[in-house]
XYZ file of C-alpha atoms in Angstrom:
548
model
C 0.110 0.039 0.132
C 1.415 3.255 -0.891
C 1.866 5.937 1.758
C 1.971 9.552 1.429
C 5.172 10.652 2.905
C 3.669 13.517 4.745
C 1.252 11.318 6.622
C 1.839 10.313 10.271
C 3.018 6.756 10.484
C 0.519 4.818 12.943
C 2.142 1.404 12.703
C 3.149 -0.087 16.072
C 6.866 -0.115 16.808
C 7.583 -3.659 16.089
C 5.859 -3.503 12.541
C 7.502 0.004 12.114
C 10.926 -1.587 12.818
C 10.594 -4.487 10.438
C 9.573 -2.056 7.523
C 12.540 0.279 8.198
C 14.695 -2.863 8.170
C 13.095 -3.967 4.693
C 13.657 -0.612 3.089
C 17.081 -0.461 4.381
C 18.178 -3.636 2.897
C 16.661 -2.693 -0.531
C 18.635 0.503 -0.442
C 21.690 -1.380 0.663
C 21.613 -3.881 -2.138
C 20.887 -1.075 -4.679
C 24.230 0.615 -3.262
C 26.170 -2.415 -3.906
C 24.839 -3.142 -7.303
C 25.995 0.569 -8.600
C 29.587 0.659 -9.448
C 31.600 3.557 -8.366
C 29.525 4.423 -5.328
C 32.032 5.576 -2.318
C 35.170 4.640 -4.348
C 36.592 8.232 -4.049
C 36.886 8.261 -0.386
C 39.901 7.356 1.516
C 39.704 4.904 4.493
C 39.732 7.965 7.060
C 36.859 9.791 5.159
C 34.804 6.678 5.216
C 35.210 6.034 8.751
C 34.320 9.859 9.433
C 31.151 9.130 6.951
C 29.922 6.340 9.201
C 30.347 8.117 12.424
C 28.553 11.175 10.916
C 25.890 8.677 9.715
C 25.660 7.144 13.275
C 25.109 10.493 14.829
C 22.293 11.496 12.436
C 20.621 7.982 13.017
C 20.519 8.639 16.717
C 18.662 11.957 16.170
C 16.184 10.311 14.023
C 15.768 7.367 16.622
C 14.971 9.862 19.290
C 12.298 11.510 17.013
C 10.516 8.287 16.767
C 9.453 8.518 20.280
C 7.232 11.667 19.129
C 4.693 11.430 16.323
C 6.573 11.255 12.888
C 5.603 11.148 9.259
C 6.598 8.216 6.908
C 9.046 10.747 5.175
C 11.129 10.156 8.571
C 10.823 6.665 8.227
C 12.406 6.728 4.692
C 15.073 9.028 5.921
C 16.089 6.417 8.790
C 15.961 3.359 6.498
C 18.406 5.553 3.803
C 20.426 6.518 6.753
C 21.025 2.833 8.153
C 21.387 1.649 4.592
C 24.136 4.262 3.938
C 25.694 3.488 7.359
C 25.686 -0.369 6.353
C 27.493 0.523 3.163
C 30.066 2.652 4.395
C 30.646 0.384 7.260
C 31.214 -2.543 4.771
C 33.616 -0.399 2.547
C 36.083 0.104 5.670
C 37.058 -3.508 5.197
C 39.942 -3.172 2.673
C 38.715 -6.648 1.221
C 35.355 -5.339 0.132
C 37.281 -2.703 -1.981
C 39.022 -5.295 -4.377
C 37.533 -5.757 -8.012
C 35.450 -8.573 -8.606
C 38.149 -10.791 -10.406
C 40.559 -10.324 -7.318
C 37.931 -11.679 -4.923
C 37.026 -14.411 -7.116
C 40.724 -15.593 -7.241
C 40.717 -15.280 -3.368
C 37.709 -17.375 -3.032
C 38.943 -20.079 -5.379
C 42.252 -20.250 -3.195
C 40.217 -20.905 -0.027
C 37.781 -23.485 -1.703
C 40.445 -25.074 -3.453
C 42.884 -25.472 -0.408
C 41.002 -27.960 1.775
C 40.584 -31.537 1.559
C 37.639 -32.708 -0.806
C 35.322 -33.353 2.198
C 35.754 -29.863 3.504
C 35.115 -27.931 0.334
C 31.314 -27.577 0.958
C 31.946 -26.291 4.440
C 34.145 -23.569 3.200
C 32.152 -22.591 0.216
C 28.942 -22.107 2.339
C 30.890 -20.205 5.071
C 32.119 -17.770 2.479
C 28.539 -17.422 1.210
C 27.083 -16.601 4.538
C 29.590 -13.581 5.243
C 27.496 -10.772 3.379
C 25.396 -10.455 0.274
C 28.060 -9.101 -2.040
C 30.291 -12.055 -1.156
C 27.101 -14.478 -1.775
C 26.788 -12.604 -5.051
C 30.289 -13.023 -6.208
C 30.397 -16.704 -5.155
C 27.034 -17.578 -6.644
C 27.645 -16.186 -9.925
C 31.339 -17.560 -10.438
C 30.965 -21.020 -12.007
C 34.739 -22.138 -11.194
C 34.026 -21.970 -7.418
C 31.255 -24.618 -7.721
C 33.163 -27.011 -10.078
C 34.512 -29.143 -7.014
C 31.636 -31.131 -5.937
C 31.877 -33.613 -3.070
C 28.959 -36.105 -3.043
C 28.788 -37.239 0.513
C 25.089 -36.907 1.099
C 22.181 -39.389 0.923
C 19.517 -39.287 -1.921
C 18.017 -37.322 -3.465
C 21.172 -35.299 -3.957
C 19.874 -31.849 -4.032
C 23.390 -29.841 -3.030
C 25.483 -32.020 -5.706
C 22.978 -31.179 -8.265
C 22.435 -27.467 -7.227
C 26.592 -27.352 -7.620
C 26.600 -28.858 -10.844
C 23.918 -26.217 -11.990
C 25.992 -23.314 -10.575
C 29.179 -24.594 -12.176
C 27.491 -24.133 -15.660
C 29.820 -25.139 -18.327
C 32.904 -25.327 -16.050
C 35.037 -28.452 -16.004
C 33.864 -30.556 -12.961
C 35.682 -32.417 -10.341
C 33.350 -34.920 -8.700
C 34.318 -36.880 -5.552
C 31.698 -39.448 -4.743
C 32.141 -40.903 -1.173
C 29.436 -43.148 -0.174
C 31.380 -45.308 2.249
C 30.124 -46.136 5.777
C 32.714 -46.281 8.488
C 30.184 -48.656 10.492
C 29.922 -51.238 7.708
C 29.623 -54.876 8.708
C 31.163 -56.032 5.500
C 28.156 -57.421 4.440
C 27.437 -57.083 0.711
C 23.696 -57.061 0.926
C 23.611 -54.768 4.032
C 24.609 -50.952 3.281
C 22.928 -47.589 3.964
C 23.689 -46.696 0.482
C 22.491 -49.046 -2.329
C 22.477 -49.439 -6.071
C 19.017 -47.594 -6.479
C 20.685 -44.498 -4.862
C 23.844 -44.750 -7.025
C 21.860 -45.099 -10.168
C 19.672 -41.959 -9.451
C 22.944 -40.046 -8.728
C 24.900 -41.306 -11.957
C 21.743 -40.854 -14.462
C 22.005 -37.348 -13.581
C 25.851 -37.288 -13.736
C 25.929 -38.906 -17.196
C 24.262 -36.061 -18.733
C 27.267 -33.728 -17.747
C 29.953 -36.442 -18.090
C 31.370 -34.316 -20.879
C 32.306 -31.573 -18.546
C 33.839 -33.994 -16.011
C 37.647 -33.359 -15.529
C 38.159 -35.613 -12.446
C 35.977 -38.454 -11.136
C 36.583 -40.263 -8.034
C 34.124 -42.892 -6.986
C 34.503 -44.505 -3.481
C 32.012 -47.179 -2.369
C 32.015 -50.237 -0.243
C 29.912 -52.820 -2.264
C 29.873 -54.630 -5.520
C 26.375 -53.513 -6.138
C 26.850 -49.875 -5.915
C 30.120 -49.914 -8.010
C 28.496 -52.118 -10.706
C 26.060 -49.319 -11.426
C 28.670 -46.654 -11.863
C 30.741 -49.298 -14.329
C 27.427 -49.858 -16.158
C 26.845 -46.389 -16.814
C 30.549 -45.693 -17.456
C 30.589 -48.407 -20.110
C 27.836 -46.365 -22.055
C 28.697 -42.831 -22.052
C 31.151 -41.656 -24.694
C 34.796 -40.968 -23.743
C 34.970 -37.552 -22.046
C 37.295 -35.476 -23.829
C 38.000 -33.395 -20.687
C 38.495 -36.106 -18.252
C 41.956 -36.180 -16.859
C 41.629 -38.111 -13.649
C 39.706 -41.384 -13.034
C 39.587 -43.220 -9.715
C 37.139 -45.939 -8.741
C 37.665 -47.496 -5.358
C 35.668 -50.727 -3.878
C 36.713 -51.210 -0.365
C 34.919 -54.503 0.009
C 36.630 -57.900 -0.289
C 38.520 -58.854 -3.555
C 36.838 -62.149 -3.566
C 33.060 -61.921 -3.258
C 30.517 -65.119 -3.569
C 27.473 -64.196 -5.352
C 26.204 -67.804 -6.274
C 23.950 -68.407 -9.390
C 21.663 -65.822 -11.041
C 21.864 -62.471 -12.336
C 24.057 -61.404 -9.498
C 26.788 -63.397 -10.692
C 27.316 -60.706 -13.424
C 28.750 -58.724 -10.875
C 32.130 -60.320 -11.246
C 32.462 -59.543 -14.811
C 35.110 -57.317 -16.337
C 33.756 -53.942 -17.742
C 34.983 -51.919 -20.589
C 35.123 -48.213 -19.918
C 33.684 -45.773 -22.428
C 32.871 -48.565 -24.587
C 36.724 -49.167 -25.194
C 36.909 -45.849 -26.903
C 40.221 -43.633 -25.494
C 39.477 -40.867 -23.190
C 42.370 -38.576 -24.923
C 43.073 -36.161 -21.843
C 43.122 -39.149 -19.188
C 46.545 -39.223 -17.612
C 45.622 -40.554 -14.069
C 44.001 -43.986 -13.630
C 43.434 -45.581 -10.124
C 41.462 -48.855 -10.000
C 40.762 -50.687 -6.518
C 38.829 -53.886 -6.422
C 37.413 -53.087 -9.907
C 37.785 -55.424 -12.929
C 38.043 -53.631 -16.153
C 38.657 -55.175 -19.364
C 42.112 -53.819 -20.860
C 41.536 -55.261 -24.434
C 41.556 -52.843 -26.109
C 42.242 -50.421 -23.215
C 41.089 -46.834 -23.560
C 44.246 -46.008 -21.529
C 47.377 -44.395 -23.175
C 49.583 -41.550 -22.576
C 49.088 -42.057 -18.695
C 51.237 -40.234 -15.905
C 49.841 -42.178 -12.917
C 48.757 -45.654 -12.950
C 47.469 -47.533 -9.862
C 46.067 -50.923 -9.589
C 44.944 -52.357 -6.636
C 43.095 -55.744 -5.321
C 41.941 -57.762 -7.795
C 41.127 -61.477 -7.823
C 43.473 -63.374 -9.800
C 41.047 -64.232 -12.602
C 40.286 -60.617 -12.907
C 43.496 -59.430 -13.264
C 44.468 -58.183 -16.875
C 46.696 -60.284 -19.362
C 49.990 -59.467 -20.003
C 48.922 -59.298 -23.685
C 46.336 -56.816 -22.707
C 48.514 -54.708 -19.919
C 51.813 -54.337 -21.834
C 50.257 -52.108 -24.373
C 49.118 -49.802 -21.702
C 52.763 -49.221 -20.522
C 54.168 -49.160 -23.888
C 51.705 -46.334 -24.532
C 52.606 -44.341 -21.763
C 56.113 -43.121 -21.964
C 55.546 -40.410 -19.895
C 54.492 -42.624 -16.964
C 55.652 -40.973 -13.472
C 53.967 -43.023 -11.008
C 53.017 -46.763 -11.093
C 51.658 -48.790 -8.296
C 50.860 -52.456 -8.021
C 49.008 -53.288 -4.765
C 47.386 -56.977 -4.651
C 47.069 -56.625 -8.476
C 49.226 -56.791 -11.393
C 49.076 -58.577 -14.992
C 48.115 -62.172 -14.574
C 51.251 -64.409 -14.637
C 50.673 -67.948 -16.162
C 52.301 -70.994 -14.958
C 54.682 -71.147 -18.119
C 55.893 -67.982 -17.412
C 57.142 -68.522 -13.875
C 60.771 -67.533 -13.467
C 61.035 -66.833 -17.417
C 61.576 -63.295 -18.112
C 62.708 -63.744 -21.710
C 59.368 -64.406 -22.802
C 58.671 -60.690 -23.028
C 60.557 -57.529 -23.555
C 60.512 -55.235 -20.571
C 59.105 -51.802 -20.952
C 61.603 -48.876 -20.821
C 59.840 -46.057 -18.702
C 62.334 -43.376 -18.740
C 60.108 -40.978 -16.976
C 59.007 -43.249 -13.872
C 59.790 -41.625 -10.656
C 57.720 -43.672 -8.171
C 57.002 -47.244 -8.133
C 54.805 -49.370 -5.356
C 54.665 -53.105 -5.236
C 52.607 -54.443 -2.307
C 50.567 -57.397 -1.173
C 52.056 -59.845 -3.773
C 53.269 -63.427 -3.606
C 56.844 -63.589 -4.154
C 56.545 -64.858 -7.906
C 54.182 -62.061 -8.812
C 56.579 -59.393 -7.283
C 59.472 -60.625 -9.176
C 57.206 -60.738 -12.090
C 56.394 -56.983 -11.539
C 60.184 -56.154 -11.410
C 60.893 -58.128 -14.583
C 57.911 -56.250 -16.523
C 59.830 -52.876 -16.743
C 62.964 -50.804 -16.801
C 63.191 -47.576 -14.743
C 66.598 -46.010 -14.628
C 65.401 -42.696 -13.171
C 63.451 -44.066 -10.499
C 63.463 -41.877 -7.203
C 60.934 -43.596 -4.867
C 60.532 -47.255 -4.486
C 58.026 -48.647 -1.921
C 57.567 -52.282 -0.859
C 54.295 -52.694 0.882
C 53.272 -55.808 2.824
C 55.515 -58.534 1.087
C 54.926 -60.824 4.213
C 53.686 -64.381 5.126
C 56.231 -65.786 2.854
C 59.793 -65.655 2.254
C 60.699 -62.897 -0.201
C 64.427 -63.470 -0.346
C 64.452 -64.540 -3.995
C 62.625 -61.008 -4.760
C 65.281 -59.050 -2.750
C 67.861 -60.892 -4.758
C 66.428 -59.697 -7.843
C 66.712 -56.083 -6.690
C 70.549 -55.160 -6.993
C 71.452 -52.637 -9.558
C 67.777 -52.461 -10.999
C 66.916 -48.851 -9.353
C 70.431 -47.270 -8.848
C 69.048 -43.631 -8.615
C 66.458 -44.484 -5.548
C 66.267 -41.578 -3.008
C 63.471 -42.524 -1.029
C 62.788 -46.136 0.121
C 59.405 -47.029 1.979
C 59.568 -50.810 3.486
C 56.474 -51.591 5.139
C 56.802 -55.248 5.841
C 59.273 -57.498 3.863
C 59.587 -61.226 4.597
C 63.404 -61.973 4.442
C 65.947 -62.273 7.090
C 68.824 -62.860 4.705
C 71.465 -60.400 5.664
C 73.419 -61.239 2.446
C 70.523 -60.778 0.105
C 69.896 -57.449 2.039
C 73.340 -56.187 1.875
C 73.668 -56.831 -1.706
C 70.715 -54.871 -2.556
C 71.092 -51.778 -0.208
C 74.875 -51.276 -0.965
C 73.773 -50.607 -4.531
C 71.474 -47.694 -3.401
C 74.426 -45.061 -3.365
C 71.706 -42.097 -3.505
C 69.362 -43.130 -0.742
C 68.824 -40.187 1.436
C 65.110 -40.891 3.177
C 64.245 -44.369 4.785
C 60.751 -44.949 5.732
C 60.112 -48.530 7.632
C 57.663 -50.254 9.576
C 57.285 -54.079 10.407
C 60.876 -55.029 9.108
C 63.248 -57.860 10.726
C 66.294 -56.913 12.693
C 68.473 -58.039 9.759
C 67.014 -55.218 7.463
C 68.417 -51.962 9.814
C 71.497 -54.148 10.565
C 72.407 -54.150 7.042
C 72.812 -50.488 7.052
C 75.880 -50.911 9.741
C 78.302 -52.520 7.226
C 80.816 -51.001 5.105
C 81.133 -51.982 1.357
C 84.103 -51.184 -1.150
C 83.750 -47.877 -2.711
C 84.836 -49.314 -6.123
C 81.509 -51.324 -5.938
C 79.338 -48.421 -4.476
C 80.777 -45.851 -7.049
C 81.644 -48.065 -9.826
C 85.334 -46.609 -9.805
C 88.287 -48.961 -10.688
C 90.755 -48.694 -8.087
C 92.204 -49.840 -4.642
C 88.683 -49.844 -2.668
C 87.950 -47.568 0.467
C 85.349 -49.080 2.322
C 82.404 -46.976 2.975
C 79.182 -47.252 4.731
C 76.246 -48.841 3.006
C 74.012 -45.799 1.894
C 76.364 -43.162 2.780
C 74.064 -40.252 2.064
C 71.159 -41.321 4.279
C 70.048 -38.590 6.303
C 66.109 -39.130 7.304
C 64.901 -42.138 9.013
C 61.004 -42.157 9.466
C 59.269 -44.917 11.748
C 55.821 -45.478 10.322
C 54.797 -47.325 13.489
C 56.849 -47.447 16.447
C 55.318 -50.624 18.031
C 55.823 -52.512 15.026
C 59.847 -52.039 15.593
C 62.207 -53.522 17.818
C 63.451 -50.397 19.991
C 67.080 -52.050 20.619
C 67.211 -52.513 16.717
C 66.256 -48.999 16.265
C 68.706 -47.496 19.154
C 71.644 -49.882 17.576
C 71.051 -48.498 14.129
C 70.957 -44.980 15.057
C 73.964 -44.924 17.052
C 75.823 -47.175 14.690
C 75.378 -44.802 11.815
C 76.695 -41.944 14.159
C 79.779 -44.134 15.066
C 80.482 -44.788 11.388
C 80.577 -41.063 10.689
C 77.654 -40.834 8.751
C 74.819 -39.471 11.367
C 71.316 -39.208 10.452
C 69.992 -35.740 10.395
C 66.512 -36.540 11.353
C 64.120 -39.174 12.941
C 60.532 -38.661 12.077
C 57.592 -40.338 13.993
C 53.912 -39.783 13.335
C 52.252 -37.508 15.998
C 50.699 -39.161 18.881
C 53.231 -42.255 18.658
C 55.222 -40.774 21.348
C 52.813 -39.467 23.953
C 55.010 -37.346 26.349
C 55.742 -40.169 28.399
C 58.582 -41.203 30.309
C 59.779 -44.582 28.957
C 63.119 -45.364 28.076
C 62.519 -45.470 24.473
C 61.069 -42.014 24.271
C 63.607 -40.480 26.814
C 66.545 -41.861 24.497
C 64.639 -40.679 21.011
C 64.392 -37.340 22.561
C 68.036 -37.002 23.653
C 69.109 -37.702 20.007
C 68.321 -34.048 19.426
C 67.078 -34.855 16.054
C 63.633 -36.369 16.878
C 60.604 -34.561 15.265
C 57.002 -35.459 14.949
C 54.894 -35.700 11.597
C 51.437 -34.123 11.705
C 48.582 -36.161 10.430
C 48.373 -36.135 6.582
C 52.123 -34.751 6.038
C 54.239 -36.352 3.722
C 57.998 -35.300 4.142
C 58.998 -37.922 1.861
C 57.514 -36.295 -1.081
C 59.666 -33.108 -0.532
C 61.097 -31.904 -3.881
C 64.418 -32.257 -2.321
C 64.330 -36.067 -2.994
C 63.360 -35.721 -6.701
C 66.841 -35.195 -8.133
C 70.503 -35.508 -7.051
């Protein structure tokens, strides 16, 4: 209803206050939308304007106690809007151009882990109307989309809509920390996954990174079924599919038995931009593989019958000369009985750019087989994970001279007690600087307390000078203190010092040493080189260990 500004305002005080607030909000938004308003004032002048407006508002508030007109109501609303606007401008960040604000917000949104992106984004939106307007209208800030909520997935769908045509990063994590490991009992089922992926499939051409983490076969199968039918996304650079259930799952007879078949992603077509592949517990058909020109390739946890054949797998390595990281953890190409111990049946693939190799959770024959698949003269990081429960001495005997430039060595469980085999291998790692261990036999650390002829270590042909094994070793990280014999650790640290090649740092995860007064902790602190590693930190990935 239109009022005459000269008429008296007869509204009750509560309704009158609400009217003033509404009009002030409208005026404030109008001022924000007008470019150049207030930009000519210095910070001191702006603060003076705020103080002057505050004084005028106090005078008008006093007049409200007496009969007053609608004109005074409009004036008070305008004054409040002006005070809010100039107060807002006293914050320097609000004087920045929109483009600079967008960049700052993108740094804030991209910095946290995937699961915290939504929280950061919504916190920024709630600061003020201008920030909300900038964020809502910047598609890039909505392009990282964690999908951790249950159906009907309103928030992820809203993010996709606001991202518009910007490349998308989808992080689908529907794992249940309380899952009882039963394939038929889970809070997130195949119906929910089909609802989600039916919507995502229409935007698959925009997806730059797709990460799927789920527990059960049935849920993963839905995603794989749809990924088989969609065209190869031309923008996709990274694809990760992780199933956390058991490698072997019994389905019995009937349609459910199809869950264990291999899947041909994108119908066998090649995604030309795809450079990062990580598969865990997912049987993928590699013939013909849509994977070429990879930089990262990780294969985890597959039943033997679902591992790719050597014939199908070798073209992937041969077609990826720029490969930098390769991981085999409980999965690798199939090894037929006729090939056991016969490396000459295939030609190893030369990977000149491979910098990181992980071999884990394999039996000795398969571990040796993986070594014989590749030649990596520039390897910098080697990780041996959970090679236990059998004697891996034959595997260790194949290591000497194979990766001479390794600078970071991770050993988390290695089933051998052969000092001779360990010494023959370790003395070839003349560039080793960082050692990360857990669950190793005493003989492993004891091998570092030997001296070897320098001529062998450096390849120099003259009368040998005996030097310590891994003479350049400087950092020793213990993954889990309780998995190691403390006397062996003490003997290792003190022995290296007595050989005139002392360690520079001993690293343990934060919380491993609880500040108690045990002899072990007291001794480690007295070394003067002990440091704790914060959760999530990876000092072994420092660029210091990338080159000589």
